[in-house]
CSV table of C-alpha atoms in Angstrom, one decimal:
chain,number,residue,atom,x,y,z
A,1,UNK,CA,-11.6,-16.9,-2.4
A,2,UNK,CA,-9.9,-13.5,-0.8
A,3,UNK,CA,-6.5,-14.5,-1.3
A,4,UNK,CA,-7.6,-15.5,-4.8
A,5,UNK,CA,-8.7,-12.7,-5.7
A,6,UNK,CA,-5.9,-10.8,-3.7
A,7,UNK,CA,-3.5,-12.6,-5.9
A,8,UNK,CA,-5.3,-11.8,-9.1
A,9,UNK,CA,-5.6,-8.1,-8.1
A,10,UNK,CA,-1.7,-7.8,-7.7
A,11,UNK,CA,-0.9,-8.7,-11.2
A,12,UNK,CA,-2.6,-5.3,-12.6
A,13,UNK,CA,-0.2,-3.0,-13.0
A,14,UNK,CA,0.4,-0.4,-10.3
A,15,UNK,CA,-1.7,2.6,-11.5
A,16,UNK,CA,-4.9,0.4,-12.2
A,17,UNK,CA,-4.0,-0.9,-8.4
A,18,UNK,CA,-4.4,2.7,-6.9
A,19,UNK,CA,-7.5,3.4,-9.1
A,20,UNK,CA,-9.3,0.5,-8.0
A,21,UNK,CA,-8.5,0.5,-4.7
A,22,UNK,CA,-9.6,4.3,-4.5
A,23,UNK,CA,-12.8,3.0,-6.3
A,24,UNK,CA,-13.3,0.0,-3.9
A,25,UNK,CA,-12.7,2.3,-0.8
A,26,UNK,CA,-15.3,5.1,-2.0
A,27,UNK,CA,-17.4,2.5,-3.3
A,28,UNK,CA,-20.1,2.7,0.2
A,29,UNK,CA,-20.4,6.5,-0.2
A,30,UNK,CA,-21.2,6.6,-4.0
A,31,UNK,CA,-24.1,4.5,-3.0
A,32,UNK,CA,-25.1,6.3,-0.6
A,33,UNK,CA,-24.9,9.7,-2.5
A,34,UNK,CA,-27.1,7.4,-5.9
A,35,UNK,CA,-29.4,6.7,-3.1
A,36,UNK,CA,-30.3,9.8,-1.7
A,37,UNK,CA,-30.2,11.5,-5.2
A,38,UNK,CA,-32.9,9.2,-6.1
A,39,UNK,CA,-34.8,9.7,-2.9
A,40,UNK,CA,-34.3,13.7,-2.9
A,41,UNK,CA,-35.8,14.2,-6.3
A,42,UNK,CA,-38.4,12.0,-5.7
A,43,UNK,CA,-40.0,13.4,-2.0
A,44,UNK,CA,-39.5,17.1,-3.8
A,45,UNK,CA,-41.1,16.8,-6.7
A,46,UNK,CA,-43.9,13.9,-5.8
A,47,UNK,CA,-44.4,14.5,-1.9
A,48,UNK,CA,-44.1,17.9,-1.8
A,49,UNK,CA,-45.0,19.1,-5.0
A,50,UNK,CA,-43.5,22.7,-4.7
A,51,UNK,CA,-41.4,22.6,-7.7
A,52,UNK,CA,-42.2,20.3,-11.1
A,53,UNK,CA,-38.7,20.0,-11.6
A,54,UNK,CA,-36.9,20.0,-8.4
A,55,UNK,CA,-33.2,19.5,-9.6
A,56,UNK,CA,-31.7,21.2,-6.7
A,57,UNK,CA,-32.8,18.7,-4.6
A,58,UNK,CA,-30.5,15.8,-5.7
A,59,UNK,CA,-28.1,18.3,-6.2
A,60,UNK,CA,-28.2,19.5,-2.3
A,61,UNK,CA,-28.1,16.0,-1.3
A,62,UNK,CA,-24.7,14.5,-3.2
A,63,UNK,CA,-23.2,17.6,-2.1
A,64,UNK,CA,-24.3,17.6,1.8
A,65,UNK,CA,-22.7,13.7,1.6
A,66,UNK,CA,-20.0,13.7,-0.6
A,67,UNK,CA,-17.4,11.2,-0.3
A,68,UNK,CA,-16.6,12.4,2.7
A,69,UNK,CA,-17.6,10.6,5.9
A,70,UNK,CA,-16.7,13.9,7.8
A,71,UNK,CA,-19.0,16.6,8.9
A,72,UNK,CA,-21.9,15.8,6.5
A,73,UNK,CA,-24.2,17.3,9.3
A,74,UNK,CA,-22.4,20.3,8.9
A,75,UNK,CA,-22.1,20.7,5.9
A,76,UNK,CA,-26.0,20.2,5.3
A,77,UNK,CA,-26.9,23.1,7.3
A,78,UNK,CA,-24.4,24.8,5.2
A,79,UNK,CA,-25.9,24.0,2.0
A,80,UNK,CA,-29.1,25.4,3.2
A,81,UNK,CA,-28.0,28.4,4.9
A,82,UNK,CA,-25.9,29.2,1.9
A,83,UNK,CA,-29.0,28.8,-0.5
A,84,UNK,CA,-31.7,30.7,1.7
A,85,UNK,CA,-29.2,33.9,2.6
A,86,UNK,CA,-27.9,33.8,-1.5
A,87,UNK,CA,-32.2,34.1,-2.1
A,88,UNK,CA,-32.9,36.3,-0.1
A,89,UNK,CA,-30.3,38.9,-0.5
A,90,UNK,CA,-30.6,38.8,-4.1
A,91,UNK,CA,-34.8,39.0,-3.9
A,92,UNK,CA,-34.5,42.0,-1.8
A,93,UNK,CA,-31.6,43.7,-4.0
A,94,UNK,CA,-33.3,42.8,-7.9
A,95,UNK,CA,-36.4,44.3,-6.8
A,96,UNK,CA,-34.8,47.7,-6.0
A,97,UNK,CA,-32.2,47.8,-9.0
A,98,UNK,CA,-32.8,45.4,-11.7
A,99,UNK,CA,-31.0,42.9,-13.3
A,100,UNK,CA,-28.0,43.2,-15.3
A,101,UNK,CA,-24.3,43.1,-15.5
A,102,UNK,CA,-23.4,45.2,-13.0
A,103,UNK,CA,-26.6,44.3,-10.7
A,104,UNK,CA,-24.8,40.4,-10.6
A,105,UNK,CA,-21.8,41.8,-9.4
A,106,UNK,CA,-23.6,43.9,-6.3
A,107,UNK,CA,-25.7,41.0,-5.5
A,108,UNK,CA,-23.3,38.1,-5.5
A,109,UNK,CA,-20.9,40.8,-3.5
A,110,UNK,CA,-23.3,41.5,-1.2
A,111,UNK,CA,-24.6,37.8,-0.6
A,112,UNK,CA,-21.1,36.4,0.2
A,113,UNK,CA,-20.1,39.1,2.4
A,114,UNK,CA,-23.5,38.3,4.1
A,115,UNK,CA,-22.8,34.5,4.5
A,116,UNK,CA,-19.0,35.3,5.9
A,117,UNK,CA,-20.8,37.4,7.8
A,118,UNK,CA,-22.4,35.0,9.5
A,119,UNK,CA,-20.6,31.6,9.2
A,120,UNK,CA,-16.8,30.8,8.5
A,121,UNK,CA,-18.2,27.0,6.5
A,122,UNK,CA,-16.5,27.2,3.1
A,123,UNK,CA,-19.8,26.0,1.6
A,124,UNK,CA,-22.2,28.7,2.7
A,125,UNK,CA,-20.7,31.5,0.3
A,126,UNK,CA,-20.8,29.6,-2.4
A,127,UNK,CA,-24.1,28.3,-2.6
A,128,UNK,CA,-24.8,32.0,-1.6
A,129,UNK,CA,-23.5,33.0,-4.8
A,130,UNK,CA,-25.0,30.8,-6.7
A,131,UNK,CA,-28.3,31.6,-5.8
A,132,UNK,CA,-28.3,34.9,-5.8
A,133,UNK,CA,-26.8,34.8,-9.2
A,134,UNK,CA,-30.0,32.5,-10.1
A,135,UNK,CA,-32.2,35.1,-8.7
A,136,UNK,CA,-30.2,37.9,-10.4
A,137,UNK,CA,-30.3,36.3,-13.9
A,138,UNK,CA,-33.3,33.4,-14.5
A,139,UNK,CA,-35.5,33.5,-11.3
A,140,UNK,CA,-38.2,36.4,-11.3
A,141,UNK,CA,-37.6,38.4,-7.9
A,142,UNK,CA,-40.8,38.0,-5.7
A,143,UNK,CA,-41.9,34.8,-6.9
A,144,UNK,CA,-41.9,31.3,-5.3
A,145,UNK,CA,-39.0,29.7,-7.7
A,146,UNK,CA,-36.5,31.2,-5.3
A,147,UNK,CA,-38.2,29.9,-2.1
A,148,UNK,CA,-39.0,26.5,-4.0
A,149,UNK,CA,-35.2,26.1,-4.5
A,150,UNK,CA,-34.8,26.4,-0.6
A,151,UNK,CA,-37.2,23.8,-0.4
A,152,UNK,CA,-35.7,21.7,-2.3
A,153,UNK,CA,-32.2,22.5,-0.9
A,154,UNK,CA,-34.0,21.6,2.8
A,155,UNK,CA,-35.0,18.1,1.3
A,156,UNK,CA,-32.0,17.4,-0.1
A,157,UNK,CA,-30.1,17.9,3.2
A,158,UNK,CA,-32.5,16.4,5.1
A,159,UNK,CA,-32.8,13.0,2.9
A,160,UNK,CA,-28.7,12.6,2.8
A,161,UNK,CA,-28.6,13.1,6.7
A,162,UNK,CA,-31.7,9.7,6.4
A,163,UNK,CA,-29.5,7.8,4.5
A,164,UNK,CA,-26.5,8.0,6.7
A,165,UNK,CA,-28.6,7.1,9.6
A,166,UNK,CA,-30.4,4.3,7.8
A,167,UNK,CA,-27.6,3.0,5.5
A,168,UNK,CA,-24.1,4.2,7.3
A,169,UNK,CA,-20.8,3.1,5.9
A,170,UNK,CA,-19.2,1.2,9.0
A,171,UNK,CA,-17.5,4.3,10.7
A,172,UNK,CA,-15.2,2.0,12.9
A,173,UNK,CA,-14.0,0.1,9.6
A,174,UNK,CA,-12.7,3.2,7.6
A,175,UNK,CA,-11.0,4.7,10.5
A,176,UNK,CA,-9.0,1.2,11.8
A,177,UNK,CA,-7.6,0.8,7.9
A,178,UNK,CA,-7.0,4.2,8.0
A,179,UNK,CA,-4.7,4.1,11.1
A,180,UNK,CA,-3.8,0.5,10.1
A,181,UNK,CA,-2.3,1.9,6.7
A,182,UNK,CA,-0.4,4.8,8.0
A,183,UNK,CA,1.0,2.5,10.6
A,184,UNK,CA,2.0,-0.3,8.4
A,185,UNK,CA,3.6,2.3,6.1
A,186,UNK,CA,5.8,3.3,9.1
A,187,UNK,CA,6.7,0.0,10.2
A,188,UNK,CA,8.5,-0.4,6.5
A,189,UNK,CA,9.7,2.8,6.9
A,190,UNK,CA,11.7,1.7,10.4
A,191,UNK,CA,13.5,-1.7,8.7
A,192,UNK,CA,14.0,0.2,5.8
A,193,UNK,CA,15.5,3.0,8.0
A,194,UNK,CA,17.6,0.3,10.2
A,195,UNK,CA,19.4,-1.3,7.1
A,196,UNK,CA,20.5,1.9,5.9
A,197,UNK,CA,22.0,2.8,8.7
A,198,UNK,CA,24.1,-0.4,9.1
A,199,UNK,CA,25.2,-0.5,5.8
A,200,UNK,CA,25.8,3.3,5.6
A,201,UNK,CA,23.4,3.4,2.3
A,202,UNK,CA,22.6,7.4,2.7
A,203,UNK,CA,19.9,6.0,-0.5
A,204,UNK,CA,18.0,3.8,1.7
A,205,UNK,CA,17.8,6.4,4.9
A,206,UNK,CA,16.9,9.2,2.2
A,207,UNK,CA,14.1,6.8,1.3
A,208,UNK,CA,12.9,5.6,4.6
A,209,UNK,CA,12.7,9.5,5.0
A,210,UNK,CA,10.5,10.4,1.8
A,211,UNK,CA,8.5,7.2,3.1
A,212,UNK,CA,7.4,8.9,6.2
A,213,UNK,CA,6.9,12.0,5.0
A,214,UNK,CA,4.7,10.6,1.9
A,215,UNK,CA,2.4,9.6,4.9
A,216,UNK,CA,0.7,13.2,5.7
A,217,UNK,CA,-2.0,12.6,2.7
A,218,UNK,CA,-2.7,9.4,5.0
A,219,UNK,CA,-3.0,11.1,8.2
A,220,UNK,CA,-5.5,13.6,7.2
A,221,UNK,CA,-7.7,11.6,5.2
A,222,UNK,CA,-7.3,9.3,8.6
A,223,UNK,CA,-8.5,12.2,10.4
A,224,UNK,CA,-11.3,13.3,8.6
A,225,UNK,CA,-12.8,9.3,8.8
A,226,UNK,CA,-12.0,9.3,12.3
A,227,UNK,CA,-13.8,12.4,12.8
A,228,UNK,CA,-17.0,11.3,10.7
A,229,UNK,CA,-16.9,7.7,12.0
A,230,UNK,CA,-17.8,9.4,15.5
A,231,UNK,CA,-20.5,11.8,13.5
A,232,UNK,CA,-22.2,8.4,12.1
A,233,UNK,CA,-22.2,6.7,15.2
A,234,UNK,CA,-24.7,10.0,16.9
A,235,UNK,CA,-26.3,10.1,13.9
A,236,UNK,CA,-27.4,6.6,12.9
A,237,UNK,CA,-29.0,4.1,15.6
A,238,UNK,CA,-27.0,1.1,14.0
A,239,UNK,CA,-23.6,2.4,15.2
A,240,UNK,CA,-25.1,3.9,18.8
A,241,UNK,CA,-23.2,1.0,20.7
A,242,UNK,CA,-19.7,2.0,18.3
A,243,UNK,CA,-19.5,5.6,20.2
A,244,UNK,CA,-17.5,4.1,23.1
A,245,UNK,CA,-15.3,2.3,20.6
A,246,UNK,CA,-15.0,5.1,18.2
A,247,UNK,CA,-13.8,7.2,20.9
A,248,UNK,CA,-11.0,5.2,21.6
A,249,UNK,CA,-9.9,4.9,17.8
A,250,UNK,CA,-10.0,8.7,17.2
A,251,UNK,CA,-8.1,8.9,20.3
A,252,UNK,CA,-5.0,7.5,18.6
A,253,UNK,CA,-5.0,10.3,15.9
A,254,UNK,CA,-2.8,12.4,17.8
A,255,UNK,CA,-0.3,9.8,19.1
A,256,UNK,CA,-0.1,7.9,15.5
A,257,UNK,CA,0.4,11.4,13.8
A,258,UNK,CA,2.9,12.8,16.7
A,259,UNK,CA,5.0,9.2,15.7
A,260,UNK,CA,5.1,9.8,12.4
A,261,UNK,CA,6.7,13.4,12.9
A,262,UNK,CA,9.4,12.8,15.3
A,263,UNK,CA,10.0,9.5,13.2
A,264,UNK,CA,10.4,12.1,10.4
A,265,UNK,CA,13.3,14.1,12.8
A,266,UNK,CA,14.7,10.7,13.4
A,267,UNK,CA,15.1,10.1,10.2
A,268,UNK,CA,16.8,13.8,9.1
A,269,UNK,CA,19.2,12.9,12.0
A,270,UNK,CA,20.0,9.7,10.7
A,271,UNK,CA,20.5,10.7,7.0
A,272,UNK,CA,22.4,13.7,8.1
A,273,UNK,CA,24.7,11.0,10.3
A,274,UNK,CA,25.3,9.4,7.4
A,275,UNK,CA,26.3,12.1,5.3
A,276,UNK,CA,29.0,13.0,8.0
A,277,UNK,CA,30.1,9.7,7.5
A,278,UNK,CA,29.1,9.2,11.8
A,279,UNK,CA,28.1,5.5,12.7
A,280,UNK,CA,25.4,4.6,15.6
A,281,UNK,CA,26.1,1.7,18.1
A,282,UNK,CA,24.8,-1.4,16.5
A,283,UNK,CA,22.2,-1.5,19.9
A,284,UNK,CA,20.8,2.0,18.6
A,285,UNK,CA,20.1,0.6,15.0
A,286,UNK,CA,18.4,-2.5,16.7
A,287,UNK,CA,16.4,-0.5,18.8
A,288,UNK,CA,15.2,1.0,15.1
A,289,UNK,CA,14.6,-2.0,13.3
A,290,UNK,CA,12.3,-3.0,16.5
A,291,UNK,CA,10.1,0.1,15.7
A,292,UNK,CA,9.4,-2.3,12.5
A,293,UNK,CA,7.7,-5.0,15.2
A,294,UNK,CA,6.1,-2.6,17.1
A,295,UNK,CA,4.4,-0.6,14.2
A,296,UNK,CA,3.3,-4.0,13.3
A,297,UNK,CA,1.7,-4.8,16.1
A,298,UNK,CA,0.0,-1.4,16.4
A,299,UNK,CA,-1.2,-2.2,12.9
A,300,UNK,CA,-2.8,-5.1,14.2
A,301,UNK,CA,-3.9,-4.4,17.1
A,302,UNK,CA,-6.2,-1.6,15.1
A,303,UNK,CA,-7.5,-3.8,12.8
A,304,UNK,CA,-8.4,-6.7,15.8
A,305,UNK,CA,-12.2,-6.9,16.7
A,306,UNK,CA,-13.0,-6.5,20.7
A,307,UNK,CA,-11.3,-9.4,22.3
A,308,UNK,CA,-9.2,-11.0,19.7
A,309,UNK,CA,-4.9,-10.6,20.1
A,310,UNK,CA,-3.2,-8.2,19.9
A,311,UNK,CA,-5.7,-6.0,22.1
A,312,UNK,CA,-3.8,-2.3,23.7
A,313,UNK,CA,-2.0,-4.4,26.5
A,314,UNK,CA,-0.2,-6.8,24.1
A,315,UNK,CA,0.7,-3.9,22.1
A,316,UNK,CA,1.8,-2.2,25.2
A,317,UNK,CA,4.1,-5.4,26.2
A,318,UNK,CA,5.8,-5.3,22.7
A,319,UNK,CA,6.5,-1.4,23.1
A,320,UNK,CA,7.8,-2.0,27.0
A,321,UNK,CA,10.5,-4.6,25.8
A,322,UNK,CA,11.7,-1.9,23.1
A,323,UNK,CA,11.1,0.7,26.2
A,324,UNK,CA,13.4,-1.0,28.4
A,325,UNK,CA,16.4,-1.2,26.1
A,326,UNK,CA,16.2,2.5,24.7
A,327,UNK,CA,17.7,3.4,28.5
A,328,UNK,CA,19.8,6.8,28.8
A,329,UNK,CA,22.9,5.0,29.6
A,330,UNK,CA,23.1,4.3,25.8
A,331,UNK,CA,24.2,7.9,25.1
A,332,UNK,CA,27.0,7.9,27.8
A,333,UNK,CA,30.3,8.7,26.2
A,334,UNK,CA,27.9,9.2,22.9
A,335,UNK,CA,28.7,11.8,20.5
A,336,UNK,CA,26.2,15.2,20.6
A,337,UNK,CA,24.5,13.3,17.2
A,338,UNK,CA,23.7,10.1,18.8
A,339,UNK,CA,22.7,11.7,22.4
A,340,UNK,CA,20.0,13.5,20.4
A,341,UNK,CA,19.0,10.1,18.3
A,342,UNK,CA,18.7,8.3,21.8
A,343,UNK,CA,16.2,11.0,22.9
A,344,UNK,CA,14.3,11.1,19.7
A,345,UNK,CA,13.8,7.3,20.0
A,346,UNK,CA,12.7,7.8,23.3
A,347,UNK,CA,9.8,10.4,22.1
A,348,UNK,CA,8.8,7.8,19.5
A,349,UNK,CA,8.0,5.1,22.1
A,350,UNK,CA,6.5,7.6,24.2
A,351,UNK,CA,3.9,8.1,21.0
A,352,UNK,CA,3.5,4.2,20.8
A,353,UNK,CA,2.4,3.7,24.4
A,354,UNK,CA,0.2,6.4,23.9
A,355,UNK,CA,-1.5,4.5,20.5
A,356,UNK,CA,-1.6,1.6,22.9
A,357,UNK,CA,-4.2,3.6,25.0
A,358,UNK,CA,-1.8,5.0,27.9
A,359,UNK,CA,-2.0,8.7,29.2
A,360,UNK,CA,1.2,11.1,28.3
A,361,UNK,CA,1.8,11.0,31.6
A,362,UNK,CA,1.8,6.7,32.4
A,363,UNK,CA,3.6,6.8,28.8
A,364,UNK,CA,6.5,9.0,30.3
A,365,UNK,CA,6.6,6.8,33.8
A,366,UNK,CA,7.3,3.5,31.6
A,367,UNK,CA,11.1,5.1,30.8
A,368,UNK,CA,12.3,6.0,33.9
């Protein structure tokens, strides 16, 4: 039924592709931000009972989630901190000088510099601001309307943080198609790059070069899911057994991204080999077009459960053969441009040991 429906997906044309896709892939944090909407206003305004209309409390909640998977936790004690600070400065200033036009600017002045003070979060001045504007404009200083909204803002944090716990988006499954993507991305990138260079198409390595570099939007939203795939998994019982796992994957962040950027130089010396109308050895270009099969194989191994092929050692035995050929005798009697291509390739195979789990160190030994 997959394949099916696969099929039937690529015949939309390729904007509704992207759309949809985006859609399907935010699709487990839109439900979690309905849910705990739902939840927030309900506990504030039927539990609790300090506010008979407690819209700051769904409020608080989408935006302590977001679509994010990263740093929800912090940014829930942001949302808070940014609320009760904005209150209280601007309680404290509208009973000494009023409210009016110049009295918002004072307050909200003050209440920012307040929260910079004390937090660098980009969410704390803001919701900072925006209270004390409420208290400089609608909410009567003094009264319990400010401290109600902090209430609310607390239960709104507080519920999102339950639903992650209770019903988490898989962390380890957004953060291995993450990697997956940017690392089947590259492994076009290498044939593509490979062809160009034997048929001296300075088009083709231009493109294999825009390819790679297209990739950075990739990497940090890679990142950021690494990063809150790891948050879930302290947060939420379900995923308690993942943290070991999760470790690993956000492990390859650094290696994955390091590939991608000397790739990147690789490709500048390439294109600007080609321009000069310079040719690599035919064993160089092979070498490159093997960085296809071994991107592969890093894609797959990411995407592999525990136990199933490839795990890091078969990746690692692909990335040895490549290893073995990329020797430094293949820039004696080369040309200064192809001595430094030779040691670029080298650093790139350095990166893929380390995505296959290997220290920098164990990565380095395998080339000597």
């Amino acid at each position: 039924m997959r394949p099916r429906l696969h099929a039937w997906f690529l015949t939309f044309p390729a904007i509704l592709q992207t759309r949809l896709r985006r859609l399907w892939l935010s699709g487990g944090p839109i439900l979690q931000c309905a849910v705990a909407a739902g939840l927030a206003w309900w506990v504030a305004s039927m539990v609790t009972g300090t506010n008979p209309a407690p819209f700051f409390a769904p409020i608080a909640a989408v935006v302590s989630l977001g679509l994010s998977l990263g740093k929800r936790w912090r940014r829930s004690v942001e949302l808070v901190g940014g609320v009760v600070i904005g209150i209280l400065v601007g309680d404290l200033l509208v009973r000494q000088i009023g409210s009016g036009t110049w009295q918002v600017v004072v307050v909200v002045a003050l209440a920012m510099a307040t929260a910079v003070f004390l937090d660098d979060g980009p969410l704390v001045p803001m919701q900072a601001a925006s209270s004390a504007t409420l208290v400089a404009t609608l909410l009567p200083p003094g009264g319990t309307a400010g401290f109600s909204r902090a209430v609310d803002a607390l239960i709104g944090g507080v519920i999102g943080l339950i639903v992650v716990a209770v019903f988490p988006v898989n962390p380890a499954h957004r953060a291995r198609r993450d990697a997956a993507g940017v690392l089947t991305t590259m492994r076009d990138a290498a044939w593509r790059l490979a062809d160009g260079l034997r048929n001296a198409d300075e088009d083709e390595v231009f493109g294999a070069l825009e390819d790679a570099r297209a990739t950075q939007g990739a990497i940090t939203q890679m990142r950021a899911d690494m990063g809150g795939g790891q948050e879930v998994s302290r947060i939420s019982p379900l995923y308690w057994r993942s943290r070991e796992r999760l470790e690993r994957i956000s492990e390859t962040a650094d290696p994955i991204d390091n590939a991608v950027r000397n790739f990147r130089v690789l490709s500048r010396r390439a294109l600007s080999m080609v321009e000069r109308g310079e040719q690599l050895s035919e064993e160089v270009i092979e070498i490159i077009s093997d960085f296809g099969y071994a991107f592969d194989i890093l894609r797959a191994m990411m995407m592999a459960d525990p136990g199933d092929f490839p795990d890091q050692s078969d990746a690692a035995k692909v990335v040895r053969r490549i290893g073995r050929r990329a020797k430094r005798s293949l820039a004696d009697e080369a040309s200064m441009a192809e001595t430094a291509t030779v040691a670029q390739i080298r650093s790139i195979i350095v990166d893929m040991f380390m995505i296959c789990g290997l220290k920098r160190t164990s990565a380095l030994a395998q080339l000597r």
